[in-house]
Amino acid sequence: MSKNIKLMQGNEACIEAALMVGMRFYAGYPITPSTELAELSAEKLPYYGGKFIQMEDEIAGIAAAIGGSLAGLKSMTATSGPGFSLKQENIGYAMIAEVPLVIVNVQRGGPSTGLPTSPAQGDIMQAKWGTHGDHPVIALSPESVPETFELTIRAFNLAEKYRTPVMLLTDEIVGHMREKIEIPAIEEIEIFNRLKPIEGKEYLPYKIEEGDIVPRMASYGEGYRYHVTGLFHDETGFPSNSSENAELMLNHLMSKVEDNLDDIITYEEYMIEDAEFLIVAYGSTSRTARSAVKILRQEGIKVGMFRPITIWPSPEKRLREISKNIKNILVAEMNLGQYVYEIQRIVKSNSEVYHIGRANGEVLMPSEIVTKVKEVL
Amino acid sequence: MSSTLISNYFREANLPHIWCPGCSNGIVTRALVKAIDELGLDKNKVTVVSGIGCSSRAPGYLDFNTLHTTHGRALAFATGLKLANPDLEVIVITGDGDVSAIGGNHLIHAARRNINITTIVFNNNIYGMTGGQYSPTTPTHALGTTAPHGNIDKPFDITQLAAAAGATYAARTTSYHVNQLIKYIKKGIENKGFSLIEAASICPTYYGRKNKSGSAVKMMEFLRDNYIDIKAYDKLPDDKKIGKETMGEFKEITLPEYTDEYLRLIENLKGAEK
Amino acid sequence: MNSHVEIRLSGSGGQGLLLAGVILAEAAIFDNKNAIQSQSYGPEARGGASKAEVIISDEQIDFPKVISPDLVLALTQIASDKYSKTVNQQGILIVDDSIELDGNYNYGRVIKVPIIKTAAEKVGRSIVANIVAVGLIAELTQMISRENIEKAVLSRVPKGTEDLNRKALMEGYLLAQSVL
């Protein structure tokens, strides 16, 4: 069979992957630079018997997507900065109600309306802390068009497996640029579908069966007639405000992610074997960083790059281990300092942590990182 | 025969409910269940969605697919459920604050789409759950904890708002006129499109006490004596209209329904190249 | 040309330069090269100076934006004033013959040819100036095979306009040969 090689936009690759992994419901609100995700879903979903709806606002977009997921369809919504802010309350709802969902955020310059057509990585901390209360977050950040495809598949699989909203944090560069991509055959794609109730066994909607990570999920209309709420609830799904129950529930929400970090976290290490200096970068900025590493290596400077692909939970264990042999770390990101705080928290006193970043709509240039590394040295 | 209604349609283990003595939410909830019973709907397909507020606690007591969502967003969640699975009989339970303040945008757009969802508004003219703040349907000059000097807002007419926004069935009655309420809910469910039934309700604990409306019985008598059918109301001389409220069927028309249109769109594309 | 080529196409919105960039990138991929196409987005969809950028390389492309263009195309005076001087000193500047160049800059090799006029008069539609430019660039740089350029053009242009675009491409090749 001949290879299916295409020139594709990041946003296009995302929908291509979503359709292949089984996304059949999309609800959203148009916002630059994510609009292609809505447009392509509107165009393509009906051919698959799937549904697209343009809702009246961003909040309704995620609300309807949660509804679609409860009805049994793999669902997604997409947005950018301002819309991501608006969706936060219902992101928390999907977390506490344990509803699988993929939220794509094609990041642009902020705060507020900011720079609608320019790239940024300003929503890193909002992804983690945007909705109120304690909760685990899974957020993935692709650096290229092929990786957008790959991580969209992963986002759906993780959402279904851990019954939680999963965020795909791309940016205007990755979302809009066209790049070479090889689309795999459907048989080559690993697809995880949510576990359904065990037939013949009494169904408690939030009870975790032995050997499972999360409760099994019935679709509305299948005959289980259960209750879903954003209140703390017990195994029955009905509200309970006892502290003991709240603690049990929170423990479950946190541990379903924290006990499975090895399954969830991925990262890339580039030229770090003999590195004395480490650049940490993610998303499109890692391309600038990789280019800088190549330039610096040509000059004999022993520098490497560590790229978290799973931004949240952060690849803490591995990065702490690496940092033991690294004197200086430079975090490069398109913001004025966000993920750098996480890196500082992780490496503690192992390494000195520096930052290079900008949020004026212009990407970081390889030469700027090169200069900064030399300055530190 | 309310006892069989309870055993057939309520989650008895979750009772008694949290509502205050004299609250009319139980009456409206029972009217909904009675309508479902009389229509012989499949419990497994009935899906009741609510937002946040006193009335929005009702789904927890009902033995259907039930979804208690975020404040104001019930209709948006319900839209997703209905479009994803049009076989579901989707009913939204909401309050005046939930549906016309924080959720007002979702109301007008669900109505505009004419999506087959039946919305029951428990309108008690106050935010009860949070302790008696004025809502978008609190009458001008009435008192609330956030209107201690009298409300200067003008109230919404939620039924007429829905009718104007595109609902194909819109009716209002009260929690006193129970048989009419059951009839309207049945008609709303049977209407293939967006239906809204407003049940004028009472909140003796907050609205009643704050506004010296008297006992729950007195408040029910107010509903009995002051709500007039819209046709009769129109014939009244202006001076007789003062202090009166309208009820009745404000809209009943047939228009293409949203999920039907979407399924037709899918059908039309069958066999076409992707 | 080099194994890593950066191209900046500029003109006014509506001239189809984004499509030209997509075609060049796609043709490069058909030729088993790597390519990235990007453009600057602005709130206005038409008019003003717009640009589309393409990087074609035999190697993996890291930084996705054009840093120092090896080739700049300008189809309008406004675009030329803004972007002509960005071409690197070993590079090629291609401008439509309607454009006046400021003599104070070192533009690299300058090729001034009637792109828009060729599209309007020889092909018959000025709207295909972008495809004339694609033919011109492909032939001048010899980066991509003619076969794959044509394949990319035909896969991206609207159905029913294949002959028109094939002719435009051919006229682009001829323009290149006239200056080689």
mmCIF file with all atom_site columns, N, CA, C and O in Angstrom, chain A residues 46-47 50-53 56-57 59 63-64 67 70 90 93 220-221 223 225-229 238, chain B residues 11 14 44-45 47 63 65-68 70 73 76-77 80-81 83 105-106 109 113 258 262 273:
data_model
loop_
_atom_site.group_PDB
_atom_site.id
_atom_site.type_symbol
_atom_site.label_atom_id
_atom_site.label_alt_id
_atom_site.label_comp_id
_atom_site.label_asym_id
_atom_site.label_entity_id
_atom_site.label_seq_id
_atom_site.pdbx_PDB_ins_code
_atom_site.Cartn_x
_atom_site.Cartn_y
_atom_site.Cartn_z
_atom_site.occupancy
_atom_site.B_iso_or_equiv
_atom_site.pdbx_formal_charge
_atom_site.auth_seq_id
_atom_site.auth_comp_id
_atom_site.auth_asym_id
_atom_site.auth_atom_id
_atom_site.pdbx_PDB_model_num
ATOM 1   N N  . PRO A 1 46  ? -21.047 15.044 9.423  1.00 0.00 ? 46  PRO A N  1
ATOM 2   C CA . PRO A 1 46  ? -22.274 14.405 8.914  1.00 0.00 ? 46  PRO A CA 1
ATOM 3   C C  . PRO A 1 46  ? -22.006 13.186 8.025  1.00 0.00 ? 46  PRO A C  1
ATOM 4   O O  . PRO A 1 46  ? -22.802 12.253 8.011  1.00 0.00 ? 46  PRO A O  1
ATOM 5   N N  . TYR A 1 47  ? -20.882 13.165 7.338  1.00 0.00 ? 47  TYR A N  1
ATOM 6   C CA . TYR A 1 47  ? -20.558 11.997 6.498  1.00 0.00 ? 47  TYR A CA 1
ATOM 7   C C  . TYR A 1 47  ? -20.324 10.750 7.340  1.00 0.00 ? 47  TYR A C  1
ATOM 8   O O  . TYR A 1 47  ? -20.446 9.632  6.863  1.00 0.00 ? 47  TYR A O  1
ATOM 9   N N  . GLY A 1 50  ? -21.970 11.680 12.336 1.00 0.00 ? 50  GLY A N  1
ATOM 10  C CA . GLY A 1 50  ? -21.707 12.456 13.553 1.00 0.00 ? 50  GLY A CA 1
ATOM 11  C C  . GLY A 1 50  ? -22.416 13.796 13.518 1.00 0.00 ? 50  GLY A C  1
ATOM 12  O O  . GLY A 1 50  ? -23.036 14.163 12.514 1.00 0.00 ? 50  GLY A O  1
ATOM 13  N N  . LYS A 1 51  ? -22.316 14.514 14.617 1.00 0.00 ? 51  LYS A N  1
ATOM 14  C CA . LYS A 1 51  ? -23.064 15.767 14.753 1.00 0.00 ? 51  LYS A CA 1
ATOM 15  C C  . LYS A 1 51  ? -22.127 16.929 15.069 1.00 0.00 ? 51  LYS A C  1
ATOM 16  O O  . LYS A 1 51  ? -21.233 16.796 15.898 1.00 0.00 ? 51  LYS A O  1
ATOM 17  N N  . PHE A 1 52  ? -22.403 18.037 14.421 1.00 0.00 ? 52  PHE A N  1
ATOM 18  C CA . PHE A 1 52  ? -21.706 19.295 14.720 1.00 0.00 ? 52  PHE A CA 1
ATOM 19  C C  . PHE A 1 52  ? -22.747 20.327 15.109 1.00 0.00 ? 52  PHE A C  1
ATOM 20  O O  . PHE A 1 52  ? -23.810 20.402 14.482 1.00 0.00 ? 52  PHE A O  1
ATOM 21  N N  . ILE A 1 53  ? -22.453 21.108 16.109 1.00 0.00 ? 53  ILE A N  1
ATOM 22  C CA . ILE A 1 53  ? -23.356 22.229 16.399 1.00 0.00 ? 53  ILE A CA 1
ATOM 23  C C  . ILE A 1 53  ? -22.544 23.445 16.814 1.00 0.00 ? 53  ILE A C  1
ATOM 24  O O  . ILE A 1 53  ? -21.616 23.351 17.614 1.00 0.00 ? 53  ILE A O  1
ATOM 25  N N  . GLU A 1 56  ? -24.316 29.038 20.966 1.00 0.00 ? 56  GLU A N  1
ATOM 26  C CA . GLU A 1 56  ? -24.476 30.488 21.087 1.00 0.00 ? 56  GLU A CA 1
ATOM 27  C C  . GLU A 1 56  ? -23.307 31.168 21.782 1.00 0.00 ? 56  GLU A C  1
ATOM 28  O O  . GLU A 1 56  ? -23.138 32.373 21.658 1.00 0.00 ? 56  GLU A O  1
ATOM 29  N N  . ASP A 1 57  ? -22.520 30.409 22.515 1.00 0.00 ? 57  ASP A N  1
ATOM 30  C CA . ASP A 1 57  ? -21.333 30.999 23.141 1.00 0.00 ? 57  ASP A CA 1
ATOM 31  C C  . ASP A 1 57  ? -20.371 29.874 23.552 1.00 0.00 ? 57  ASP A C  1
ATOM 32  O O  . ASP A 1 57  ? -20.664 28.695 23.379 1.00 0.00 ? 57  ASP A O  1
ATOM 33  N N  . ILE A 1 59  ? -19.374 28.925 26.485 1.00 0.00 ? 59  ILE A N  1
ATOM 34  C CA . ILE A 1 59  ? -19.829 28.125 27.627 1.00 0.00 ? 59  ILE A CA 1
ATOM 35  C C  . ILE A 1 59  ? -20.775 27.037 27.130 1.00 0.00 ? 59  ILE A C  1
ATOM 36  O O  . ILE A 1 59  ? -20.668 25.867 27.508 1.00 0.00 ? 59  ILE A O  1
ATOM 37  N N  . ALA A 1 63  ? -20.602 22.878 27.248 1.00 0.00 ? 63  ALA A N  1
ATOM 38  C CA . ALA A 1 63  ? -21.750 22.237 27.905 1.00 0.00 ? 63  ALA A CA 1
ATOM 39  C C  . ALA A 1 63  ? -22.384 21.211 26.964 1.00 0.00 ? 63  ALA A C  1
ATOM 40  O O  . ALA A 1 63  ? -22.650 20.065 27.348 1.00 0.00 ? 63  ALA A O  1
ATOM 41  N N  . ALA A 1 64  ? -22.594 21.606 25.724 1.00 0.00 ? 64  ALA A N  1
ATOM 42  C CA . ALA A 1 64  ? -23.207 20.690 24.758 1.00 0.00 ? 64  ALA A CA 1
ATOM 43  C C  . ALA A 1 64  ? -22.279 19.506 24.479 1.00 0.00 ? 64  ALA A C  1
ATOM 44  O O  . ALA A 1 64  ? -22.735 18.371 24.306 1.00 0.00 ? 64  ALA A O  1
ATOM 45  N N  . GLY A 1 67  ? -22.722 17.096 27.140 1.00 0.00 ? 67  GLY A N  1
ATOM 46  C CA . GLY A 1 67  ? -23.984 16.391 26.876 1.00 0.00 ? 67  GLY A CA 1
ATOM 47  C C  . GLY A 1 67  ? -23.801 15.302 25.830 1.00 0.00 ? 67  GLY A C  1
ATOM 48  O O  . GLY A 1 67  ? -24.275 14.176 25.994 1.00 0.00 ? 67  GLY A O  1
ATOM 49  N N  . LEU A 1 70  ? -22.093 12.324 27.368 1.00 0.00 ? 70  LEU A N  1
ATOM 50  C CA . LEU A 1 70  ? -23.000 11.547 28.232 1.00 0.00 ? 70  LEU A CA 1
ATOM 51  C C  . LEU A 1 70  ? -23.981 10.717 27.403 1.00 0.00 ? 70  LEU A C  1
ATOM 52  O O  . LEU A 1 70  ? -24.448 9.670  27.839 1.00 0.00 ? 70  LEU A O  1
ATOM 53  N N  . ASN A 1 90  ? -17.118 24.795 33.293 1.00 0.00 ? 90  ASN A N  1
ATOM 54  C CA . ASN A 1 90  ? -17.592 23.491 32.842 1.00 0.00 ? 90  ASN A CA 1
ATOM 55  C C  . ASN A 1 90  ? -16.463 22.484 32.630 1.00 0.00 ? 90  ASN A C  1
ATOM 56  O O  . ASN A 1 90  ? -16.713 21.280 32.563 1.00 0.00 ? 90  ASN A O  1
ATOM 57  N N  . TYR A 1 93  ? -16.650 20.958 35.771 1.00 0.00 ? 93  TYR A N  1
ATOM 58  C CA . TYR A 1 93  ? -17.816 20.061 35.818 1.00 0.00 ? 93  TYR A CA 1
ATOM 59  C C  . TYR A 1 93  ? -17.456 18.695 35.219 1.00 0.00 ? 93  TYR A C  1
ATOM 60  O O  . TYR A 1 93  ? -17.741 17.648 35.802 1.00 0.00 ? 93  TYR A O  1
ATOM 61  N N  . TYR A 1 220 ? -26.591 7.773  28.474 1.00 0.00 ? 220 TYR A N  1
ATOM 62  C CA . TYR A 1 220 ? -27.988 8.096  28.753 1.00 0.00 ? 220 TYR A CA 1
ATOM 63  C C  . TYR A 1 220 ? -28.855 7.418  27.691 1.00 0.00 ? 220 TYR A C  1
ATOM 64  O O  . TYR A 1 220 ? -28.513 7.415  26.510 1.00 0.00 ? 220 TYR A O  1
ATOM 65  N N  . GLY A 1 221 ? -29.947 6.845  28.150 1.00 0.00 ? 221 GLY A N  1
ATOM 66  C CA . GLY A 1 221 ? -30.863 6.212  27.202 1.00 0.00 ? 221 GLY A CA 1
ATOM 67  C C  . GLY A 1 221 ? -30.669 4.716  27.080 1.00 0.00 ? 221 GLY A C  1
ATOM 68  O O  . GLY A 1 221 ? -31.455 4.031  26.432 1.00 0.00 ? 221 GLY A O  1
ATOM 69  N N  . GLY A 1 223 ? -30.799 2.590  29.553 1.00 0.00 ? 223 GLY A N  1
ATOM 70  C CA . GLY A 1 223 ? -31.596 1.850  30.520 1.00 0.00 ? 223 GLY A CA 1
ATOM 71  C C  . GLY A 1 223 ? -31.092 1.885  31.948 1.00 0.00 ? 223 GLY A C  1
ATOM 72  O O  . GLY A 1 223 ? -31.684 1.264  32.830 1.00 0.00 ? 223 GLY A O  1
ATOM 73  N N  . ARG A 1 225 ? -30.601 4.742  33.841 1.00 0.00 ? 225 ARG A N  1
ATOM 74  C CA . ARG A 1 225 ? -31.284 5.813  34.584 1.00 0.00 ? 225 ARG A CA 1
ATOM 75  C C  . ARG A 1 225 ? -30.510 6.281  35.816 1.00 0.00 ? 225 ARG A C  1
ATOM 76  O O  . ARG A 1 225 ? -30.959 6.148  36.935 1.00 0.00 ? 225 ARG A O  1
ATOM 77  N N  . TYR A 1 226 ? -29.342 6.841  35.563 1.00 0.00 ? 226 TYR A N  1
ATOM 78  C CA . TYR A 1 226 ? -28.547 7.293  36.715 1.00 0.00 ? 226 TYR A CA 1
ATOM 79  C C  . TYR A 1 226 ? -28.444 8.808  36.741 1.00 0.00 ? 226 TYR A C  1
ATOM 80  O O  . TYR A 1 226 ? -28.902 9.505  35.841 1.00 0.00 ? 226 TYR A O  1
ATOM 81  N N  . HIS A 1 227 ? -27.835 9.292  37.811 1.00 0.00 ? 227 HIS A N  1
ATOM 82  C CA . HIS A 1 227 ? -27.777 10.730 38.072 1.00 0.00 ? 227 HIS A CA 1
ATOM 83  C C  . HIS A 1 227 ? -26.337 11.227 37.951 1.00 0.00 ? 227 HIS A C  1
ATOM 84  O O  . HIS A 1 227 ? -25.407 10.588 38.443 1.00 0.00 ? 227 HIS A O  1
ATOM 85  N N  . VAL A 1 228 ? -26.188 12.360 37.307 1.00 0.00 ? 228 VAL A N  1
ATOM 86  C CA . VAL A 1 228 ? -24.868 12.992 37.208 1.00 0.00 ? 228 VAL A CA 1
ATOM 87  C C  . VAL A 1 228 ? -24.996 14.401 37.755 1.00 0.00 ? 228 VAL A C  1
ATOM 88  O O  . VAL A 1 228 ? -25.938 15.122 37.406 1.00 0.00 ? 228 VAL A O  1
ATOM 89  N N  . THR A 1 229 ? -24.065 14.792 38.595 1.00 0.00 ? 229 THR A N  1
ATOM 90  C CA . THR A 1 229 ? -24.121 16.129 39.200 1.00 0.00 ? 229 THR A CA 1
ATOM 91  C C  . THR A 1 229 ? -22.722 16.705 39.353 1.00 0.00 ? 229 THR A C  1
ATOM 92  O O  . THR A 1 229 ? -21.734 15.964 39.376 1.00 0.00 ? 229 THR A O  1
ATOM 93  N N  . PHE A 1 238 ? -25.492 10.232 43.560 1.00 0.00 ? 238 PHE A N  1
ATOM 94  C CA . PHE A 1 238 ? -26.307 11.255 44.210 1.00 0.00 ? 238 PHE A CA 1
ATOM 95  C C  . PHE A 1 238 ? -25.445 12.107 45.140 1.00 0.00 ? 238 PHE A C  1
ATOM 96  O O  . PHE A 1 238 ? -24.437 11.631 45.673 1.00 0.00 ? 238 PHE A O  1
ATOM 97  N N  . ARG B 2 11  ? -37.199 8.367  42.993 1.00 0.00 ? 11  ARG B N  1
ATOM 98  C CA . ARG B 2 11  ? -36.154 7.617  43.683 1.00 0.00 ? 11  ARG B CA 1
ATOM 99  C C  . ARG B 2 11  ? -36.452 7.774  45.178 1.00 0.00 ? 11  ARG B C  1
ATOM 100 O O  . ARG B 2 11  ? -36.009 8.731  45.825 1.00 0.00 ? 11  ARG B O  1
ATOM 101 N N  . ASN B 2 14  ? -34.136 8.764  47.973 1.00 0.00 ? 14  ASN B N  1
ATOM 102 C CA . ASN B 2 14  ? -33.619 10.130 48.074 1.00 0.00 ? 14  ASN B CA 1
ATOM 103 C C  . ASN B 2 14  ? -34.602 11.089 48.748 1.00 0.00 ? 14  ASN B C  1
ATOM 104 O O  . ASN B 2 14  ? -34.283 12.251 48.966 1.00 0.00 ? 14  ASN B O  1
ATOM 105 N N  . ASN B 2 44  ? -36.685 4.919  30.368 1.00 0.00 ? 44  ASN B N  1
ATOM 106 C CA . ASN B 2 44  ? -35.274 4.808  29.983 1.00 0.00 ? 44  ASN B CA 1
ATOM 107 C C  . ASN B 2 44  ? -34.859 5.861  28.969 1.00 0.00 ? 44  ASN B C  1
ATOM 108 O O  . ASN B 2 44  ? -33.676 6.088  28.745 1.00 0.00 ? 44  ASN B O  1
ATOM 109 N N  . LYS B 2 45  ? -35.863 6.452  28.310 1.00 0.00 ? 45  LYS B N  1
ATOM 110 C CA . LYS B 2 45  ? -35.539 7.491  27.327 1.00 0.00 ? 45  LYS B CA 1
ATOM 111 C C  . LYS B 2 45  ? -35.714 8.893  27.907 1.00 0.00 ? 45  LYS B C  1
ATOM 112 O O  . LYS B 2 45  ? -35.185 9.867  27.377 1.00 0.00 ? 45  LYS B O  1
ATOM 113 N N  . THR B 2 47  ? -35.017 11.985 29.861 1.00 0.00 ? 47  THR B N  1
ATOM 114 C CA . THR B 2 47  ? -33.783 12.559 30.388 1.00 0.00 ? 47  THR B CA 1
ATOM 115 C C  . THR B 2 47  ? -34.101 13.938 30.937 1.00 0.00 ? 47  THR B C  1
ATOM 116 O O  . THR B 2 47  ? -34.543 14.819 30.188 1.00 0.00 ? 47  THR B O  1
ATOM 117 N N  . ASP B 2 63  ? -36.741 9.119  38.839 1.00 0.00 ? 63  ASP B N  1
ATOM 118 C CA . ASP B 2 63  ? -36.115 7.884  38.347 1.00 0.00 ? 63  ASP B CA 1
ATOM 119 C C  . ASP B 2 63  ? -36.051 7.856  36.819 1.00 0.00 ? 63  ASP B C  1
ATOM 120 O O  . ASP B 2 63  ? -36.686 7.038  36.165 1.00 0.00 ? 63  ASP B O  1
ATOM 121 N N  . ASN B 2 65  ? -33.098 9.227  33.407 1.00 0.00 ? 65  ASN B N  1
ATOM 122 C CA . ASN B 2 65  ? -31.720 9.681  33.214 1.00 0.00 ? 65  ASN B CA 1
ATOM 123 C C  . ASN B 2 65  ? -31.716 11.126 33.708 1.00 0.00 ? 65  ASN B C  1
ATOM 124 O O  . ASN B 2 65  ? -32.496 11.939 33.193 1.00 0.00 ? 65  ASN B O  1
ATOM 125 N N  . THR B 2 66  ? -30.885 11.450 34.668 1.00 0.00 ? 66  THR B N  1
ATOM 126 C CA . THR B 2 66  ? -30.961 12.808 35.211 1.00 0.00 ? 66  THR B CA 1
ATOM 127 C C  . THR B 2 66  ? -29.588 13.467 35.252 1.00 0.00 ? 66  THR B C  1
ATOM 128 O O  . THR B 2 66  ? -28.577 12.822 35.531 1.00 0.00 ? 66  THR B O  1
ATOM 129 N N  . LEU B 2 67  ? -29.582 14.744 34.971 1.00 0.00 ? 67  LEU B N  1
ATOM 130 C CA . LEU B 2 67  ? -28.327 15.491 34.844 1.00 0.00 ? 67  LEU B CA 1
ATOM 131 C C  . LEU B 2 67  ? -28.479 16.851 35.514 1.00 0.00 ? 67  LEU B C  1
ATOM 132 O O  . LEU B 2 67  ? -29.293 17.675 35.100 1.00 0.00 ? 67  LEU B O  1
ATOM 133 N N  . HIS B 2 68  ? -27.710 17.045 36.556 1.00 0.00 ? 68  HIS B N  1
ATOM 134 C CA . HIS B 2 68  ? -27.732 18.279 37.337 1.00 0.00 ? 68  HIS B CA 1
ATOM 135 C C  . HIS B 2 68  ? -26.479 19.059 36.953 1.00 0.00 ? 68  HIS B C  1
ATOM 136 O O  . HIS B 2 68  ? -25.371 18.657 37.287 1.00 0.00 ? 68  HIS B O  1
ATOM 137 N N  . THR B 2 70  ? -24.375 22.922 35.590 1.00 0.00 ? 70  THR B N  1
ATOM 138 C CA . THR B 2 70  ? -23.905 24.174 36.184 1.00 0.00 ? 70  THR B CA 1
ATOM 139 C C  . THR B 2 70  ? -24.987 25.255 36.049 1.00 0.00 ? 70  THR B C  1
ATOM 140 O O  . THR B 2 70  ? -25.938 25.098 35.283 1.00 0.00 ? 70  THR B O  1
ATOM 141 N N  . ARG B 2 73  ? -26.841 26.592 32.661 1.00 0.00 ? 73  ARG B N  1
ATOM 142 C CA . ARG B 2 73  ? -26.412 25.896 31.444 1.00 0.00 ? 73  ARG B CA 1
ATOM 143 C C  . ARG B 2 73  ? -27.229 24.669 31.090 1.00 0.00 ? 73  ARG B C  1
ATOM 144 O O  . ARG B 2 73  ? -26.866 23.941 30.161 1.00 0.00 ? 73  ARG B O  1
ATOM 145 N N  . ALA B 2 76  ? -28.001 24.194 27.462 1.00 0.00 ? 76  ALA B N  1
ATOM 146 C CA . ALA B 2 76  ? -26.847 23.916 26.596 1.00 0.00 ? 76  ALA B CA 1
ATOM 147 C C  . ALA B 2 76  ? -26.434 22.446 26.711 1.00 0.00 ? 76  ALA B C  1
ATOM 148 O O  . ALA B 2 76  ? -26.171 21.785 25.702 1.00 0.00 ? 76  ALA B O  1
ATOM 149 N N  . PHE B 2 77  ? -26.392 21.917 27.931 1.00 0.00 ? 77  PHE B N  1
ATOM 150 C CA . PHE B 2 77  ? -26.106 20.485 28.113 1.00 0.00 ? 77  PHE B CA 1
ATOM 151 C C  . PHE B 2 77  ? -27.200 19.657 27.421 1.00 0.00 ? 77  PHE B C  1
ATOM 152 O O  . PHE B 2 77  ? -26.910 18.663 26.743 1.00 0.00 ? 77  PHE B O  1
ATOM 153 N N  . GLY B 2 80  ? -26.840 19.320 23.731 1.00 0.00 ? 80  GLY B N  1
ATOM 154 C CA . GLY B 2 80  ? -25.849 18.309 23.355 1.00 0.00 ? 80  GLY B CA 1
ATOM 155 C C  . GLY B 2 80  ? -26.412 16.902 23.440 1.00 0.00 ? 80  GLY B C  1
ATOM 156 O O  . GLY B 2 80  ? -26.243 16.086 22.529 1.00 0.00 ? 80  GLY B O  1
ATOM 157 N N  . LEU B 2 81  ? -27.113 16.620 24.529 1.00 0.00 ? 81  LEU B N  1
ATOM 158 C CA . LEU B 2 81  ? -27.714 15.287 24.713 1.00 0.00 ? 81  LEU B CA 1
ATOM 159 C C  . LEU B 2 81  ? -28.709 14.978 23.596 1.00 0.00 ? 81  LEU B C  1
ATOM 160 O O  . LEU B 2 81  ? -28.712 13.895 23.011 1.00 0.00 ? 81  LEU B O  1
ATOM 161 N N  . LEU B 2 83  ? -29.102 16.375 20.591 1.00 0.00 ? 83  LEU B N  1
ATOM 162 C CA . LEU B 2 83  ? -28.543 16.262 19.242 1.00 0.00 ? 83  LEU B CA 1
ATOM 163 C C  . LEU B 2 83  ? -27.746 14.960 19.102 1.00 0.00 ? 83  LEU B C  1
ATOM 164 O O  . LEU B 2 83  ? -27.831 14.286 18.072 1.00 0.00 ? 83  LEU B O  1
ATOM 165 N N  . ASN B 2 105 ? -29.162 33.513 27.546 1.00 0.00 ? 105 ASN B N  1
ATOM 166 C CA . ASN B 2 105 ? -28.680 33.338 26.177 1.00 0.00 ? 105 ASN B CA 1
ATOM 167 C C  . ASN B 2 105 ? -29.023 31.944 25.643 1.00 0.00 ? 105 ASN B C  1
ATOM 168 O O  . ASN B 2 105 ? -29.409 31.785 24.483 1.00 0.00 ? 105 ASN B O  1
ATOM 169 N N  . HIS B 2 106 ? -28.881 30.931 26.514 1.00 0.00 ? 106 HIS B N  1
ATOM 170 C CA . HIS B 2 106 ? -29.172 29.566 26.076 1.00 0.00 ? 106 HIS B CA 1
ATOM 171 C C  . HIS B 2 106 ? -30.665 29.393 25.809 1.00 0.00 ? 106 HIS B C  1
ATOM 172 O O  . HIS B 2 106 ? -31.058 28.667 24.899 1.00 0.00 ? 106 HIS B O  1
ATOM 173 N N  . HIS B 2 109 ? -31.596 30.880 22.377 1.00 0.00 ? 109 HIS B N  1
ATOM 174 C CA . HIS B 2 109 ? -31.047 30.138 21.238 1.00 0.00 ? 109 HIS B CA 1
ATOM 175 C C  . HIS B 2 109 ? -31.615 28.729 21.112 1.00 0.00 ? 109 HIS B C  1
ATOM 176 O O  . HIS B 2 109 ? -31.785 28.232 19.996 1.00 0.00 ? 109 HIS B O  1
ATOM 177 N N  . ARG B 2 113 ? -33.572 27.608 17.727 1.00 0.00 ? 113 ARG B N  1
ATOM 178 C CA . ARG B 2 113 ? -33.297 26.389 16.953 1.00 0.00 ? 113 ARG B CA 1
ATOM 179 C C  . ARG B 2 113 ? -34.524 25.496 16.828 1.00 0.00 ? 113 ARG B C  1
ATOM 180 O O  . ARG B 2 113 ? -34.553 24.594 16.008 1.00 0.00 ? 113 ARG B O  1
ATOM 181 N N  . TYR B 2 258 ? -35.024 20.929 14.954 1.00 0.00 ? 258 TYR B N  1
ATOM 182 C CA . TYR B 2 258 ? -33.584 20.973 14.711 1.00 0.00 ? 258 TYR B CA 1
ATOM 183 C C  . TYR B 2 258 ? -32.942 19.602 14.457 1.00 0.00 ? 258 TYR B C  1
ATOM 184 O O  . TYR B 2 258 ? -32.222 19.424 13.476 1.00 0.00 ? 258 TYR B O  1
ATOM 185 N N  . TYR B 2 262 ? -31.126 17.991 11.140 1.00 0.00 ? 262 TYR B N  1
ATOM 186 C CA . TYR B 2 262 ? -29.744 17.493 11.096 1.00 0.00 ? 262 TYR B CA 1
ATOM 187 C C  . TYR B 2 262 ? -29.702 16.076 10.541 1.00 0.00 ? 262 TYR B C  1
ATOM 188 O O  . TYR B 2 262 ? -28.841 15.745 9.718  1.00 0.00 ? 262 TYR B O  1
ATOM 189 N N  . GLU B 2 273 ? -19.242 11.513 -1.674 1.00 0.00 ? 273 GLU B N  1
ATOM 190 C CA . GLU B 2 273 ? -17.828 11.370 -1.344 1.00 0.00 ? 273 GLU B CA 1
ATOM 191 C C  . GLU B 2 273 ? -17.480 12.212 -0.129 1.00 0.00 ? 273 GLU B C  1
ATOM 192 O O  . GLU B 2 273 ? -17.918 13.347 -0.022 1.00 0.00 ? 273 GLU B O  1
#
